[in-house]
mmCIF file of C-alpha atoms in Angstrom:
data_model
loop_
_atom_site.group_PDB
_atom_site.id
_atom_site.type_symbol
_atom_site.label_atom_id
_atom_site.label_comp_id
_atom_site.label_asym_id
_atom_site.label_seq_id
_atom_site.Cartn_x
_atom_site.Cartn_y
_atom_site.Cartn_z
ATOM 1 C CA MET C 1 -68.459 108.243 16.823
ATOM 2 C CA PRO C 2 -70.791 105.349 16.315
ATOM 3 C CA THR C 3 -71.432 102.914 19.275
ATOM 4 C CA LYS C 4 -69.995 99.499 18.330
ATOM 5 C CA ILE C 5 -71.162 96.033 19.624
ATOM 6 C CA GLU C 6 -69.148 93.144 18.345
ATOM 7 C CA THR C 7 -69.052 89.406 18.559
ATOM 8 C CA PRO C 8 -67.017 87.066 16.356
ATOM 9 C CA THR C 9 -69.979 86.852 13.879
ATOM 10 C CA LEU C 10 -72.050 89.883 14.635
ATOM 11 C CA ARG C 11 -71.178 93.537 14.497
ATOM 12 C CA VAL C 12 -73.562 96.419 15.263
ATOM 13 C CA PHE C 13 -72.654 99.995 14.664
ATOM 14 C CA GLU C 14 -75.306 102.412 16.078
ATOM 15 C CA ASN C 15 -75.460 105.831 14.355
ATOM 16 C CA PHE C 16 -73.385 104.565 11.471
ATOM 17 C CA ILE C 17 -74.509 107.513 9.307
ATOM 18 C CA TYR C 18 -75.565 111.016 10.174
ATOM 19 C CA PRO C 19 -79.300 112.027 10.266
ATOM 20 C CA GLU C 20 -78.656 114.291 7.179
ATOM 21 C CA GLU C 21 -77.259 111.232 5.203
ATOM 22 C CA GLU C 22 -80.252 109.179 6.205
ATOM 23 C CA ILE C 23 -82.636 111.909 4.848
ATOM 24 C CA TYR C 24 -80.764 111.965 1.601
ATOM 25 C CA LEU C 25 -80.732 108.179 1.213
ATOM 26 C CA ILE C 26 -84.454 107.940 1.867
ATOM 27 C CA SER C 27 -85.146 110.798 -0.715
ATOM 28 C CA GLN C 28 -83.362 108.611 -3.367
ATOM 29 C CA ILE C 29 -85.319 105.425 -2.806
ATOM 30 C CA PRO C 30 -88.174 104.739 -5.217
ATOM 31 C CA LYS C 31 -91.491 105.155 -3.381
ATOM 32 C CA VAL C 32 -94.007 102.268 -3.134
ATOM 33 C CA GLU C 33 -97.629 102.769 -1.870
ATOM 34 C CA LYS C 34 -98.513 101.276 1.496
ATOM 35 C CA THR C 35 -100.160 97.915 1.326
ATOM 36 C CA GLU C 36 -101.756 95.515 3.848
ATOM 37 C CA ARG C 37 -99.451 92.717 2.823
ATOM 38 C CA LYS C 38 -97.671 91.087 5.708
ATOM 39 C CA VAL C 39 -94.359 90.790 3.905
ATOM 40 C CA ARG C 40 -92.080 93.632 2.731
ATOM 41 C CA THR C 41 -93.342 95.545 -0.319
ATOM 42 C CA GLY C 42 -90.669 97.537 -1.974
ATOM 43 C CA ILE C 43 -87.624 95.578 -3.235
ATOM 44 C CA PHE C 44 -85.041 97.242 -5.545
ATOM 45 C CA ARG C 45 -81.755 95.574 -6.506
ATOM 46 C CA TYR C 46 -78.620 97.078 -7.997
ATOM 47 C CA GLY C 47 -75.296 95.705 -9.120
ATOM 48 C CA ALA C 48 -73.758 92.222 -9.629
ATOM 49 C CA TYR C 49 -75.994 89.345 -10.557
ATOM 50 C CA ILE C 50 -76.265 87.072 -7.453
ATOM 51 C CA PRO C 51 -78.643 84.023 -7.755
ATOM 52 C CA PRO C 52 -81.323 83.895 -6.500
ATOM 53 C CA TYR C 53 -81.565 87.702 -6.395
ATOM 54 C CA ARG C 54 -82.378 88.223 -10.079
ATOM 55 C CA ASN C 55 -85.964 89.619 -9.503
ATOM 56 C CA ASN C 56 -86.508 93.276 -9.067
ATOM 57 C CA ILE C 57 -83.138 94.303 -10.587
ATOM 58 C CA VAL C 58 -83.338 98.078 -11.348
ATOM 59 C CA SER C 59 -79.798 98.279 -12.778
ATOM 60 C CA GLU C 60 -76.601 96.324 -13.059
ATOM 61 C CA GLU C 61 -74.854 99.499 -12.035
ATOM 62 C CA ILE C 62 -74.937 100.684 -8.446
ATOM 63 C CA PRO C 63 -76.245 104.257 -8.498
ATOM 64 C CA ARG C 64 -74.115 107.056 -7.180
ATOM 65 C CA TRP C 65 -76.268 107.554 -4.072
ATOM 66 C CA LEU C 66 -75.482 103.988 -2.924
ATOM 67 C CA ARG C 67 -71.690 104.144 -3.729
ATOM 68 C CA GLY C 68 -70.529 106.168 -0.722
ATOM 69 C CA PHE C 69 -69.925 103.111 1.473
ATOM 70 C CA SER C 70 -67.285 101.375 -0.433
ATOM 71 C CA GLU C 71 -64.445 102.525 1.859
ATOM 72 C CA LEU C 72 -66.261 100.945 4.801
ATOM 73 C CA ILE C 73 -68.120 97.970 3.352
ATOM 74 C CA ASP C 74 -66.912 95.701 0.457
ATOM 75 C CA TYR C 75 -69.963 95.200 -1.839
ATOM 76 C CA ASP C 76 -70.945 94.732 -5.440
ATOM 77 C CA HIS C 77 -74.688 94.134 -4.935
ATOM 78 C CA VAL C 78 -77.181 96.190 -3.120
ATOM 79 C CA THR C 79 -80.840 95.423 -2.206
ATOM 80 C CA VAL C 80 -83.111 98.140 -0.918
ATOM 81 C CA ASN C 81 -86.221 96.917 1.037
ATOM 82 C CA GLU C 82 -89.158 98.912 2.220
ATOM 83 C CA TYR C 83 -91.172 97.681 5.135
ATOM 84 C CA TRP C 84 -94.418 99.123 6.555
ATOM 85 C CA ASP C 85 -95.761 98.737 10.036
ATOM 86 C CA SER C 86 -95.650 95.060 11.130
ATOM 87 C CA GLN C 87 -94.334 93.786 7.762
ATOM 88 C CA SER C 88 -91.826 91.028 7.917
ATOM 89 C CA LEU C 89 -89.420 88.725 6.018
ATOM 90 C CA ASP C 90 -89.586 85.181 7.136
ATOM 91 C CA TYR C 91 -86.570 83.053 8.304
ATOM 92 C CA HIS C 92 -84.183 82.296 5.484
ATOM 93 C CA TYR C 93 -80.499 81.940 4.592
ATOM 94 C CA ASP C 94 -78.928 84.329 2.119
ATOM 95 C CA SER C 95 -77.492 82.555 -0.870
ATOM 96 C CA LEU C 96 -73.971 81.190 -0.558
ATOM 97 C CA GLU C 97 -73.076 83.307 -3.592
ATOM 98 C CA SER C 98 -73.800 86.471 -1.451
ATOM 99 C CA GLY C 99 -70.355 86.430 0.072
ATOM 100 C CA GLU C 100 -68.916 86.107 3.584
ATOM 101 C CA ILE C 101 -70.443 89.198 5.200
ATOM 102 C CA ILE C 102 -73.981 90.509 4.972
ATOM 103 C CA SER C 103 -74.330 94.209 5.953
ATOM 104 C CA VAL C 104 -77.637 95.741 6.688
ATOM 105 C CA LEU C 105 -78.149 99.514 7.061
ATOM 106 C CA SER C 106 -81.407 100.456 8.771
ATOM 107 C CA LEU C 107 -83.184 103.610 7.907
ATOM 108 C CA LEU C 108 -86.227 105.565 9.333
ATOM 109 C CA GLY C 109 -87.954 103.046 11.566
ATOM 110 C CA THR C 110 -87.039 100.263 13.912
ATOM 111 C CA GLY C 111 -87.424 96.497 13.904
ATOM 112 C CA ILE C 112 -86.101 93.166 15.111
ATOM 113 C CA LEU C 113 -83.551 91.043 13.137
ATOM 114 C CA SER C 114 -83.854 87.556 14.578
ATOM 115 C CA PHE C 115 -81.421 84.687 14.118
ATOM 116 C CA LYS C 116 -82.518 80.996 14.672
ATOM 117 C CA ASN C 117 -80.132 78.078 14.820
ATOM 118 C CA LYS C 118 -80.545 74.899 12.632
ATOM 119 C CA LYS C 119 -82.334 72.983 15.394
ATOM 120 C CA GLY C 120 -84.688 75.935 15.970
ATOM 121 C CA ASP C 121 -84.257 75.817 19.685
ATOM 122 C CA MET C 122 -82.214 79.048 20.046
ATOM 123 C CA ILE C 123 -83.155 82.445 18.882
ATOM 124 C CA HIS C 124 -81.023 85.667 19.074
ATOM 125 C CA ASN C 125 -82.750 89.048 18.558
ATOM 126 C CA VAL C 126 -80.976 92.197 17.532
ATOM 127 C CA ARG C 127 -82.827 95.557 17.500
ATOM 128 C CA ALA C 128 -82.222 97.523 14.294
ATOM 129 C CA TYR C 129 -82.324 101.270 15.018
ATOM 130 C CA PRO C 130 -82.404 103.965 12.415
ATOM 131 C CA ARG C 131 -79.010 104.661 10.981
ATOM 132 C CA SER C 132 -77.489 101.474 12.463
ATOM 133 C CA LEU C 133 -75.465 99.005 10.491
ATOM 134 C CA ILE C 134 -75.559 95.348 11.338
ATOM 135 C CA GLN C 135 -73.141 92.889 9.806
ATOM 136 C CA PHE C 136 -73.156 89.171 10.248
ATOM 137 C CA SER C 137 -70.657 86.621 9.074
ATOM 138 C CA ASN C 138 -69.129 83.191 9.876
ATOM 139 C CA GLU C 139 -71.379 80.765 11.875
ATOM 140 C CA LEU C 140 -74.156 83.400 12.206
ATOM 141 C CA ARG C 141 -74.137 84.020 8.462
ATOM 142 C CA TYR C 142 -74.039 80.374 7.299
ATOM 143 C CA ASP C 143 -75.569 78.232 10.154
ATOM 144 C CA TRP C 144 -78.369 80.461 11.431
ATOM 145 C CA LYS C 145 -81.482 81.583 9.550
ATOM 146 C CA HIS C 146 -82.480 85.160 9.923
ATOM 147 C CA SER C 147 -85.775 87.035 9.618
ATOM 148 C CA PHE C 148 -86.851 90.579 10.048
ATOM 149 C CA LYS C 149 -90.049 92.155 11.601
ATOM 150 C CA SER C 150 -90.669 95.846 11.279
ATOM 151 C CA ASP C 151 -92.152 97.935 14.082
ATOM 152 C CA ASP C 152 -92.992 100.831 11.780
ATOM 153 C CA HIS C 153 -92.264 102.211 8.331
ATOM 154 C CA ARG C 154 -88.566 101.652 7.568
ATOM 155 C CA TYR C 155 -86.090 100.834 4.928
ATOM 156 C CA SER C 156 -83.068 98.399 4.891
ATOM 157 C CA ILE C 157 -80.137 98.654 2.526
ATOM 158 C CA VAL C 158 -78.424 95.221 2.325
ATOM 159 C CA PHE C 159 -74.935 95.038 0.942
ATOM 160 C CA ARG C 160 -73.411 91.927 -0.404
ATOM 161 C CA LYS C 161 -70.076 90.992 -2.070
ATOM 162 C CA SER C 162 -70.635 88.306 -4.657
ATOM 163 C CA ASN C 163 -68.242 85.493 -4.508
ATOM 164 C CA ILE C 164 -69.161 84.238 -8.098
ATOM 165 C CA LYS C 165 -66.025 83.812 -10.168
ATOM 166 C CA VAL C 166 -66.455 85.079 -13.802
ATOM 167 C CA ASN C 167 -64.303 83.351 -16.346
ATOM 168 C CA ALA C 168 -62.287 85.800 -18.437
#
């Protein structure tokens, strides 16, 4: 049973998936050569169109290997990120069209997900362990910027549920 840490806007599930599932997911991710860049290198997106996430779209269909989470997480868009040692993603807000809950599954390595309030005078750090799922919503999702710094080679799979209404 996964360890669960929860606040009104933050949920952390350690050991959310089994080691065998992690190995399988990593084997399915397209490989990118290591680079000396300081920002994440591999970015692959699948599923619904959510502005501003139109770059690096691999397919409008979510592949079978990323569909096994639909009973646990509500999503129609997936971003797979690859980070090498010390690479990061600077503070940002996810687009409003990304839905109410952002879910991040961490694979292979560790890192720090940091949240900074609007004034910039408060920072909350969450360690992302391999196979853990971190979900943030409500105030933490909309009013706090977040960033990520990798300790070593790792992947993150980010699940979003678009709130864009399509006219029929």
